[in-house]
Amino acid sequence: MVEEQEEDLESSDNMVEKNDLKRGCGGGGSDCFMAPIHWLNMLASEMHWTLVLGVILIYGINQGFSGALGRVGTEYYMKDIQKVQPSEAQIYGGITSIPWIVKPLWGILTDVIPIFGYRRRPYFIIAGSIGVISLLILSLHENLHLVLAILFLTSGSAGVAISDVTIDACVAQGSISHPSLAADMQSLCALSSSIGALIGYSISGILVHLIGPKGVYGLLTIPSGLVFFVGIVLKEPHVPNFQYRQVKQKFLNAGNAMWTTLKSPSVWRPCLYMYSSLALSLNILDGMFYWYTDAKDGPGFSQENVGFIFSIGSVGALLGAVLYQNVLKDYPFRDLLFWTQLLYGLSGMLDLVLVLRLNLKFGIPDYFFVVIDESVSQMIGRLKWMPLLVLSTKLCPSGIEGTFFALLMSIDNIGLLSASWGGGVLLHVLKITRTQFDNLWIAILIRNILRVSPLCLLFLVPRTDPNSSILPTEIFDTEEETETEEHKIVELISLVNNFDNGR
């Protein structure tokens, strides 16, 4: 009986896919427009509409749109409202990203500790409530102290991180129950995030100009409220009589398994390279942002210009992902990382050309040059990130894939935090302030040299291609009857989007 139901489901899926292809390839404009709607309708009917709605609201609106709009709003909030120096803005930006570093903790909590008999819904409600309260205070308080502002920005970041982990878990559950639709759900996650970010960046400058950074924070309470709404409507089975005494043992099992795996040279060596590659690519974006907008001899970009420039950058990142998927995904890790890291360092020279005003000597306007610079930098940055992401998945042992992948992403986020704080220290040492940019070109040059330096550590990366196994055989037997199938792949669904939020 079960086999007959599975066969009926597969045949139904195949019919839907064929019908969608016919609609999309029929040549009519209306057919092309309706194909995505039919696809969403198919996912809603097979996976339940509340899950599809949750993915769109959380990935598309709360992460994509809200993340893009919040980034631009925070840049101007720190510069115009809190009036901090660019080096300080770098440090504070790293602090607000800390909730993403402890992401494995949120993942384990949602997996092993249900609240009132539900594993997911309460965490959406908690995440939405944290976001709404934090953003409301930032929006309504007239003279919020800097320390409290950083605290509430960090709290808002925690709300997004918790909702991200929880929706990952929901998508993972759906992928287990409907394996033929796993790729479709991943596509829905990626498309929702990318489209949301593109829209958010496109209108961010206009909104900051019209309502100011604090007004933007008030507007962002709506996406956080939608996360709360997902927690109310999401369909989820009730788990009665949960044995909370098992929680401690599950935490210990996960910790022991991760430590055993991390000690293997096949694992810690690539991890060391990934951390170094990110940490040595110093982040001086706030120094560049202040120069874009405040320097007397700088471009003097308006808020609308800044938002549009960031939107073009998101298009470049999307093109990089497409290029990797269609052309570069089968190349050996070491070869691809060599060229992407080298190009990443060379692309930083475009910033040097801009700051030294060489583009004007060649007759290239600032705005046109910065658009090219941002799109190229984001595209190469994504090409550099994608093989690291795939390499991370190859390092995950059987039985603890989800939790260990989250750990690897946390290591990468620590690398980003190190890059942000290192960039802040560099800006401070070179005395780059709100009004003094004479040494900005030195900061750019040092950053570009450090971007290339991880090439010396490429020997830590295996020579294998993405289709080969990396882990030694004994690690595959590390874990662990205590892990459920639900827990195994919780974090594997859609962590690529974190890259855009953290840079």
Coordinates of C-alpha atoms in Angstrom, one line a residue:
M1 CA 0.0 0.0 0.0
V2 CA 2.8 2.4 0.9
E3 CA 4.7 1.5 -2.3
E4 CA 1.6 2.2 -4.4
Q5 CA 1.1 5.6 -2.7
E6 CA 4.8 6.5 -3.4
E7 CA 4.4 5.4 -7.1
D8 CA 1.3 7.6 -7.4
L9 CA 3.1 10.5 -5.8
E10 CA 6.1 10.2 -8.2
S11 CA 3.8 9.9 -11.2
S12 CA 1.9 12.9 -10.0
D13 CA 5.1 14.9 -9.6
N14 CA 6.3 13.9 -13.1
M15 CA 2.9 15.0 -14.6
V16 CA 3.2 18.3 -12.9
E17 CA 6.7 18.9 -14.1
K18 CA 5.8 18.0 -17.7
N19 CA 2.8 20.3 -17.6
D20 CA 5.0 23.1 -16.3
L21 CA 7.5 22.6 -19.1
K22 CA 4.7 22.7 -21.6
R23 CA 3.4 25.9 -20.1
G24 CA 6.8 27.5 -19.9
C25 CA 7.9 26.5 -23.4
G26 CA 4.7 27.1 -25.2
G27 CA 5.9 30.4 -26.5
G28 CA 3.2 32.6 -25.1
G29 CA 4.0 35.4 -22.6
S30 CA 1.1 34.5 -20.4
D31 CA 2.4 30.9 -20.2
C32 CA 5.8 32.0 -19.1
F33 CA 4.2 34.2 -16.5
M34 CA 1.9 31.4 -15.2
A35 CA 4.7 28.7 -15.0
P36 CA 6.1 30.0 -11.7
I37 CA 2.6 30.2 -10.2
H38 CA 1.8 26.6 -11.2
W39 CA 5.2 25.6 -9.7
L40 CA 4.4 27.3 -6.4
N41 CA 0.9 25.8 -6.5
M42 CA 2.4 22.3 -6.9
L43 CA 4.8 22.8 -4.0
A44 CA 2.0 24.1 -1.8
S45 CA -0.2 21.2 -2.6
E46 CA 2.5 18.6 -2.0
M47 CA 4.4 20.2 0.9
H48 CA 1.6 22.1 2.5
W49 CA 1.0 25.8 1.8
T50 CA 2.2 27.0 5.2
L51 CA 5.7 25.7 4.6
V52 CA 5.9 27.3 1.1
L53 CA 4.6 30.6 2.6
G54 CA 7.1 30.4 5.4
V55 CA 10.0 30.0 3.0
I56 CA 8.9 33.0 1.0
L57 CA 8.3 35.2 4.0
I58 CA 11.5 34.3 5.9
Y59 CA 14.0 33.8 3.0
G60 CA 12.5 36.4 0.7
I61 CA 11.2 39.1 3.0
N62 CA 12.9 38.7 6.4
Q63 CA 16.3 37.8 5.1
G64 CA 16.5 39.0 1.5
F65 CA 14.5 42.2 1.5
S66 CA 14.9 43.1 5.2
G67 CA 18.7 42.2 5.2
A68 CA 19.4 44.4 2.2
L69 CA 17.3 47.3 3.5
G70 CA 18.7 46.9 7.0
R71 CA 22.3 46.9 5.7
V72 CA 21.9 50.3 4.0
G73 CA 19.9 51.7 6.9
T74 CA 22.5 50.6 9.4
E75 CA 25.3 52.2 7.5
Y76 CA 23.5 55.6 7.6
Y77 CA 22.3 55.0 11.2
M78 CA 25.9 54.6 12.4
K79 CA 27.2 57.5 10.3
D80 CA 24.5 60.1 10.7
I81 CA 22.6 59.2 13.9
Q82 CA 25.3 57.7 16.1
K83 CA 28.1 59.6 14.3
V84 CA 30.8 57.0 14.9
Q85 CA 34.1 56.8 13.1
P86 CA 34.5 54.3 10.2
S87 CA 36.9 52.1 12.3
E88 CA 34.3 51.9 15.1
A89 CA 31.5 51.1 12.7
Q90 CA 33.6 48.1 11.5
I91 CA 34.0 46.8 15.1
Y92 CA 30.3 47.3 15.9
G93 CA 29.3 45.5 12.7
G94 CA 31.3 42.5 13.8
I95 CA 29.5 42.5 17.2
T96 CA 26.1 42.4 15.6
S97 CA 27.0 39.3 13.6
I98 CA 27.9 37.3 16.7
P99 CA 24.4 35.5 16.8
W100 CA 25.3 33.9 13.5
I101 CA 28.5 32.5 15.0
V102 CA 26.6 30.5 17.6
K103 CA 24.2 29.2 14.9
P104 CA 24.8 25.5 15.8
L105 CA 23.4 26.3 19.3
W106 CA 20.1 27.5 17.7
G107 CA 20.0 24.4 15.5
I108 CA 20.5 22.0 18.4
L109 CA 17.9 23.9 20.4
T110 CA 15.2 23.6 17.7
D111 CA 16.0 19.9 17.2
V112 CA 16.1 18.6 20.7
I113 CA 14.0 21.0 22.9
P114 CA 10.4 21.3 21.9
I115 CA 8.3 24.1 23.6
F116 CA 4.7 23.2 24.6
G117 CA 5.0 20.1 22.4
Y118 CA 6.2 21.9 19.2
R119 CA 9.7 22.0 17.8
R120 CA 9.5 24.8 15.3
R121 CA 6.5 27.1 15.8
P122 CA 7.6 28.5 19.2
Y123 CA 11.0 29.4 17.8
F124 CA 9.5 31.4 15.0
I125 CA 7.3 33.3 17.5
I126 CA 10.4 34.0 19.7
A127 CA 12.4 35.1 16.7
G128 CA 9.7 37.4 15.5
S129 CA 9.1 38.9 18.9
I130 CA 12.8 39.6 19.4
G131 CA 12.9 41.3 16.0
V132 CA 9.8 43.5 16.5
I133 CA 10.8 44.7 20.0
S134 CA 14.4 45.5 19.0
L135 CA 13.5 47.4 15.8
L136 CA 10.7 49.3 17.5
I137 CA 13.1 50.6 20.2
L138 CA 15.7 51.6 17.5
S139 CA 13.0 53.3 15.6
L140 CA 11.2 55.2 18.3
H141 CA 13.9 56.1 20.8
E142 CA 15.0 59.7 20.2
N143 CA 18.5 59.6 21.7
L144 CA 19.4 55.9 22.1
H145 CA 22.9 55.4 23.7
L146 CA 25.4 53.7 21.4
V147 CA 25.8 50.7 23.7
L148 CA 22.0 50.1 23.7
A149 CA 21.9 50.6 20.0
I150 CA 24.5 47.9 19.5
L151 CA 22.6 45.6 21.9
F152 CA 19.3 46.0 20.0
L153 CA 21.0 45.6 16.6
T154 CA 22.5 42.4 17.9
S155 CA 19.2 41.2 19.3
G156 CA 17.6 41.9 15.9
S157 CA 20.3 39.9 14.2
A158 CA 19.7 37.0 16.7
G159 CA 16.0 37.0 15.7
V160 CA 17.0 36.6 12.0
A161 CA 19.5 33.9 12.8
I162 CA 17.0 31.9 14.9
S163 CA 14.3 32.1 12.2
D164 CA 16.9 31.1 9.6
V165 CA 17.9 27.9 11.5
T166 CA 14.2 27.1 12.2
I167 CA 13.1 27.4 8.6
D168 CA 16.1 25.3 7.5
A169 CA 14.8 22.6 9.8
C170 CA 11.3 22.8 8.3
V171 CA 12.7 22.6 4.8
A172 CA 14.8 19.6 5.8
Q173 CA 11.8 17.8 7.2
G174 CA 9.9 18.4 4.0
S175 CA 12.8 17.2 1.9
I176 CA 12.8 13.9 3.9
S177 CA 9.1 13.3 3.4
H178 CA 9.2 14.4 -0.2
P179 CA 12.7 13.6 -1.5
S180 CA 11.7 14.2 -5.2
L181 CA 10.9 17.9 -4.3
A182 CA 14.1 18.6 -2.3
A183 CA 15.8 20.4 -5.2
D184 CA 12.6 22.4 -5.8
M185 CA 12.6 23.6 -2.2
Q186 CA 16.3 24.6 -2.4
S187 CA 15.5 26.6 -5.6
L188 CA 12.6 28.3 -3.8
C189 CA 14.9 29.3 -0.9
A190 CA 17.6 30.7 -3.2
L191 CA 15.2 32.5 -5.5
S192 CA 13.2 34.0 -2.6
S193 CA 16.4 35.3 -1.0
S194 CA 17.9 36.7 -4.2
I195 CA 14.8 38.4 -5.4
G196 CA 14.1 39.9 -2.0
A197 CA 17.7 41.2 -1.7
L198 CA 17.5 42.7 -5.2
I199 CA 14.3 44.5 -4.4
G200 CA 15.5 45.6 -1.0
Y201 CA 18.7 47.1 -2.3
S202 CA 16.9 48.8 -5.2
I203 CA 14.6 50.8 -3.0
S204 CA 16.8 51.1 0.1
G205 CA 18.4 54.4 -0.9
I206 CA 15.1 56.0 -1.7
L207 CA 13.6 54.9 1.6
V208 CA 16.6 56.1 3.6
H209 CA 16.3 59.5 1.9
L210 CA 12.5 59.7 2.5
I211 CA 12.1 58.4 6.0
G212 CA 15.7 58.2 7.4
P213 CA 17.5 55.3 9.0
K214 CA 15.2 55.2 12.0
G215 CA 12.1 55.2 9.8
V216 CA 13.7 52.2 8.0
Y217 CA 14.0 50.3 11.3
G218 CA 10.3 51.0 11.9
L219 CA 9.4 49.6 8.5
L220 CA 11.5 46.5 9.2
T221 CA 9.2 45.5 12.1
I222 CA 6.8 44.3 9.4
P223 CA 9.1 41.5 8.2
S224 CA 9.8 40.5 11.8
G225 CA 6.0 40.5 12.4
L226 CA 5.7 38.1 9.5
V227 CA 8.1 35.7 11.2
F228 CA 5.7 35.8 14.2
F229 CA 2.8 35.1 11.8
V230 CA 4.6 32.0 10.4
G231 CA 4.9 30.6 13.9
I232 CA 1.1 31.0 14.3
V233 CA 0.0 29.4 11.0
L234 CA 2.7 26.8 10.4
K235 CA 1.4 23.2 10.3
E236 CA 3.4 21.1 12.6
P237 CA 2.7 17.8 14.5
H238 CA 2.4 18.0 18.2
V239 CA 5.0 16.2 20.3
P240 CA 3.5 15.2 23.6
N241 CA 5.3 13.8 26.7
F242 CA 8.8 14.8 25.6
Q243 CA 11.5 13.5 27.9
Y244 CA 13.5 16.6 28.7
R245 CA 16.0 14.4 30.6
Q246 CA 17.4 13.2 27.3
V247 CA 18.4 16.8 26.3
K248 CA 21.8 16.8 28.1
Q249 CA 22.8 13.5 26.6
K250 CA 22.0 14.6 23.1
F251 CA 24.1 17.8 23.6
L252 CA 27.0 15.7 24.9
N253 CA 26.7 13.2 22.0
A254 CA 26.7 16.0 19.4
G255 CA 29.7 17.7 21.0
N256 CA 31.8 14.6 21.3
A257 CA 31.1 13.6 17.7
M258 CA 32.0 17.1 16.4
W259 CA 35.2 17.2 18.4
T260 CA 36.3 13.7 17.2
T261 CA 35.7 14.7 13.6
L262 CA 37.4 18.1 13.9
K263 CA 40.6 16.5 15.2
S264 CA 41.2 14.6 11.9
P265 CA 43.8 16.2 9.7
S266 CA 41.5 15.7 6.7
V267 CA 39.1 18.1 8.4
W268 CA 41.1 20.7 10.4
R269 CA 43.5 21.4 7.6
P270 CA 40.8 22.6 5.1
C271 CA 39.0 24.4 8.0
L272 CA 42.2 26.3 8.8
Y273 CA 42.5 27.4 5.2
M274 CA 38.8 28.5 5.0
Y275 CA 39.2 30.6 8.2
S276 CA 42.5 32.1 7.0
S277 CA 41.0 32.9 3.6
L278 CA 38.2 34.9 5.1
A279 CA 40.1 36.4 8.1
L280 CA 42.9 37.8 5.9
S281 CA 40.5 39.4 3.5
L282 CA 40.2 42.5 5.7
N283 CA 36.9 44.3 5.6
I284 CA 37.2 48.0 5.2
L285 CA 33.8 48.6 3.7
D286 CA 32.8 51.3 6.2
G287 CA 35.9 53.3 5.3
M288 CA 34.9 53.1 1.7
F289 CA 31.3 53.9 2.5
Y290 CA 32.3 57.1 4.4
W291 CA 34.6 58.1 1.5
Y292 CA 31.8 57.5 -1.0
T293 CA 29.4 59.8 0.9
D294 CA 31.4 62.3 3.0
A295 CA 34.8 63.0 1.4
K296 CA 35.2 66.4 -0.1
D297 CA 37.2 65.0 -3.1
G298 CA 35.1 61.8 -3.2
P299 CA 32.2 60.9 -5.4
G300 CA 29.6 62.3 -3.0
F301 CA 27.1 59.6 -3.7
S302 CA 23.5 60.2 -2.6
Q303 CA 21.5 57.7 -0.7
E304 CA 19.7 56.6 -3.8
N305 CA 23.0 56.1 -5.6
V306 CA 24.3 53.9 -2.7
G307 CA 21.2 51.7 -2.8
F308 CA 21.4 51.2 -6.5
I309 CA 25.1 50.3 -6.3
F310 CA 24.4 47.6 -3.7
S311 CA 21.6 46.3 -5.9
I312 CA 24.0 45.9 -8.9
G313 CA 26.4 44.1 -6.5
S314 CA 23.7 41.6 -5.7
V315 CA 23.2 40.9 -9.4
G316 CA 26.9 40.3 -9.7
A317 CA 26.8 37.8 -6.8
L318 CA 23.9 36.0 -8.5
L319 CA 25.8 35.8 -11.8
G320 CA 28.8 34.4 -9.9
A321 CA 26.6 31.6 -8.5
V322 CA 25.2 30.8 -12.0
L323 CA 28.7 30.8 -13.5
Y324 CA 30.0 28.4 -10.9
Q325 CA 27.0 26.0 -11.3
N326 CA 27.2 25.8 -15.0
V327 CA 30.9 26.1 -15.7
L328 CA 33.2 25.6 -12.7
K329 CA 31.5 23.2 -10.3
D330 CA 33.6 20.2 -11.4
Y331 CA 37.0 21.7 -11.1
P332 CA 39.4 20.5 -8.4
F333 CA 39.2 22.5 -5.2
R334 CA 42.8 23.6 -5.1
D335 CA 42.9 24.8 -8.7
L336 CA 39.7 26.7 -8.5
L337 CA 40.5 28.3 -5.1
F338 CA 43.9 29.4 -6.5
W339 CA 42.4 31.4 -9.3
T340 CA 39.4 32.8 -7.4
Q341 CA 41.6 33.9 -4.5
L342 CA 44.1 35.6 -6.9
L343 CA 41.3 37.3 -8.8
Y344 CA 39.7 38.4 -5.6
G345 CA 43.0 40.2 -4.6
L346 CA 43.3 41.8 -8.1
S347 CA 39.7 43.0 -8.1
G348 CA 40.4 45.0 -5.0
M349 CA 42.7 47.2 -7.1
L350 CA 39.6 48.7 -8.7
D351 CA 39.0 50.4 -5.3
L352 CA 42.6 51.7 -5.4
V353 CA 42.0 53.2 -8.9
L354 CA 38.9 54.9 -7.6
V355 CA 40.4 56.4 -4.4
L356 CA 43.4 57.7 -6.3
R357 CA 41.0 59.2 -8.8
L358 CA 42.7 57.5 -11.7
N359 CA 39.4 56.7 -13.3
L360 CA 38.7 60.4 -13.8
K361 CA 42.0 60.8 -15.6
F362 CA 40.8 58.1 -18.1
G363 CA 37.4 59.9 -18.4
I364 CA 35.4 57.2 -16.6
P365 CA 32.7 58.8 -14.3
D366 CA 32.7 57.8 -10.6
Y367 CA 29.2 56.3 -10.7
F368 CA 29.8 54.1 -13.7
F369 CA 33.2 52.9 -12.4
V370 CA 31.8 52.0 -8.9
V371 CA 28.9 50.1 -10.5
I372 CA 31.5 48.0 -12.4
D373 CA 33.7 47.7 -9.3
E374 CA 30.8 46.5 -7.1
S375 CA 29.4 44.0 -9.6
V376 CA 32.9 42.5 -10.4
S377 CA 33.9 42.3 -6.8
Q378 CA 30.6 40.6 -5.7
M379 CA 30.8 38.1 -8.6
I380 CA 34.4 37.1 -7.8
G381 CA 33.6 37.0 -4.1
R382 CA 30.7 34.5 -4.8
L383 CA 33.0 32.4 -7.1
K384 CA 35.5 32.3 -4.2
W385 CA 32.8 31.4 -1.7
M386 CA 31.0 28.6 -3.6
P387 CA 33.8 26.0 -3.6
L388 CA 34.4 26.7 0.1
L389 CA 30.7 25.9 0.7
V390 CA 30.9 22.7 -1.3
L391 CA 34.2 21.8 0.4
S392 CA 32.4 22.2 3.8
T393 CA 29.7 19.8 2.8
K394 CA 32.3 17.2 1.9
L395 CA 33.8 17.5 5.4
C396 CA 30.6 16.5 7.2
P397 CA 30.7 12.9 8.6
S398 CA 27.7 10.6 8.3
G399 CA 25.1 11.0 11.1
I400 CA 26.0 14.5 12.2
E401 CA 25.9 16.3 8.8
G402 CA 23.6 19.1 9.9
T403 CA 25.2 20.0 13.2
F404 CA 28.8 19.7 11.8
F405 CA 27.9 21.8 8.7
A406 CA 26.5 24.5 11.0
L407 CA 29.8 24.3 13.0
L408 CA 31.8 24.9 9.8
M409 CA 29.6 27.8 8.9
S410 CA 30.3 29.2 12.3
I411 CA 34.0 28.9 11.7
D412 CA 33.6 30.8 8.5
N413 CA 31.6 33.5 10.4
I414 CA 34.4 33.8 12.9
G415 CA 36.7 34.4 9.9
L416 CA 34.4 37.2 8.7
L417 CA 34.3 38.6 12.2
S418 CA 38.1 38.6 12.3
A419 CA 38.2 40.4 9.0
S420 CA 35.7 43.0 10.1
W421 CA 37.6 43.7 13.4
G422 CA 41.0 43.6 11.6
G423 CA 39.8 46.1 9.1
G424 CA 38.6 48.4 11.9
V425 CA 42.0 48.2 13.6
L426 CA 43.7 49.0 10.2
L427 CA 41.4 52.1 9.7
H428 CA 42.2 53.2 13.2
V429 CA 45.9 52.8 12.9
L430 CA 46.0 54.7 9.6
K431 CA 43.9 57.5 11.2
I432 CA 41.1 57.2 8.7
T433 CA 38.2 59.1 10.2
R434 CA 34.9 60.7 9.1
T435 CA 36.8 63.6 7.5
Q436 CA 40.3 62.3 7.0
F437 CA 40.9 59.9 4.1
D438 CA 44.5 60.6 3.1
N439 CA 45.7 57.1 4.0
L440 CA 42.7 55.2 2.7
W441 CA 44.7 54.1 -0.4
I442 CA 47.3 52.5 1.9
A443 CA 44.5 50.6 3.7
I444 CA 43.2 49.3 0.3
L445 CA 46.7 48.3 -0.8
I446 CA 47.4 46.4 2.5
R447 CA 44.0 44.7 2.2
N448 CA 44.7 43.6 -1.4
I449 CA 48.1 42.1 -0.4
L450 CA 46.5 40.2 2.5
R451 CA 43.8 38.9 0.2
V452 CA 46.4 37.2 -1.9
S453 CA 48.4 35.8 1.1
P454 CA 46.1 32.7 1.7
L455 CA 47.6 31.3 -1.5
C456 CA 50.5 30.3 0.7
L457 CA 48.2 28.0 2.6
L458 CA 46.6 26.2 -0.4
F459 CA 48.6 23.0 0.5
L460 CA 46.0 22.6 3.3
V461 CA 43.2 22.0 0.7
P462 CA 42.9 18.6 -0.8
R463 CA 43.6 18.2 -4.5
T464 CA 40.3 16.2 -5.1
D465 CA 37.4 17.4 -7.1
P466 CA 33.9 18.0 -5.7
N467 CA 32.8 14.5 -6.9
S468 CA 35.4 12.7 -4.7
S469 CA 35.3 11.8 -1.1
I470 CA 37.6 13.6 1.3
L471 CA 37.0 12.1 4.7
P472 CA 38.9 8.9 5.8
T473 CA 36.8 5.8 6.1
E474 CA 37.0 5.6 9.9
I475 CA 35.2 8.9 10.3
F476 CA 32.1 7.6 8.5
D477 CA 31.5 5.3 11.4
T478 CA 31.8 8.0 14.0
E479 CA 28.1 8.7 14.5
E480 CA 25.7 7.6 16.0
E481 CA 22.5 5.8 16.5
T482 CA 21.2 8.6 18.6
E483 CA 20.8 11.0 15.7
T484 CA 17.5 11.0 13.9
E485 CA 17.0 11.5 10.2
E486 CA 15.4 14.9 10.9
H487 CA 18.5 16.1 12.7
K488 CA 20.9 14.9 10.1
I489 CA 20.3 17.5 7.4
V490 CA 18.8 20.4 9.4
E491 CA 21.5 23.0 8.3
L492 CA 22.3 21.7 4.9
I493 CA 19.5 23.2 3.0
S494 CA 20.2 26.9 2.5
L495 CA 23.2 28.4 4.3
V496 CA 24.7 30.0 1.1
N497 CA 22.6 33.1 1.7
N498 CA 24.6 34.0 4.9
F499 CA 27.5 35.0 2.8
D500 CA 25.7 38.0 1.4
N501 CA 24.4 39.1 4.8
G502 CA 27.8 39.1 6.4
R503 CA 30.0 40.9 4.0

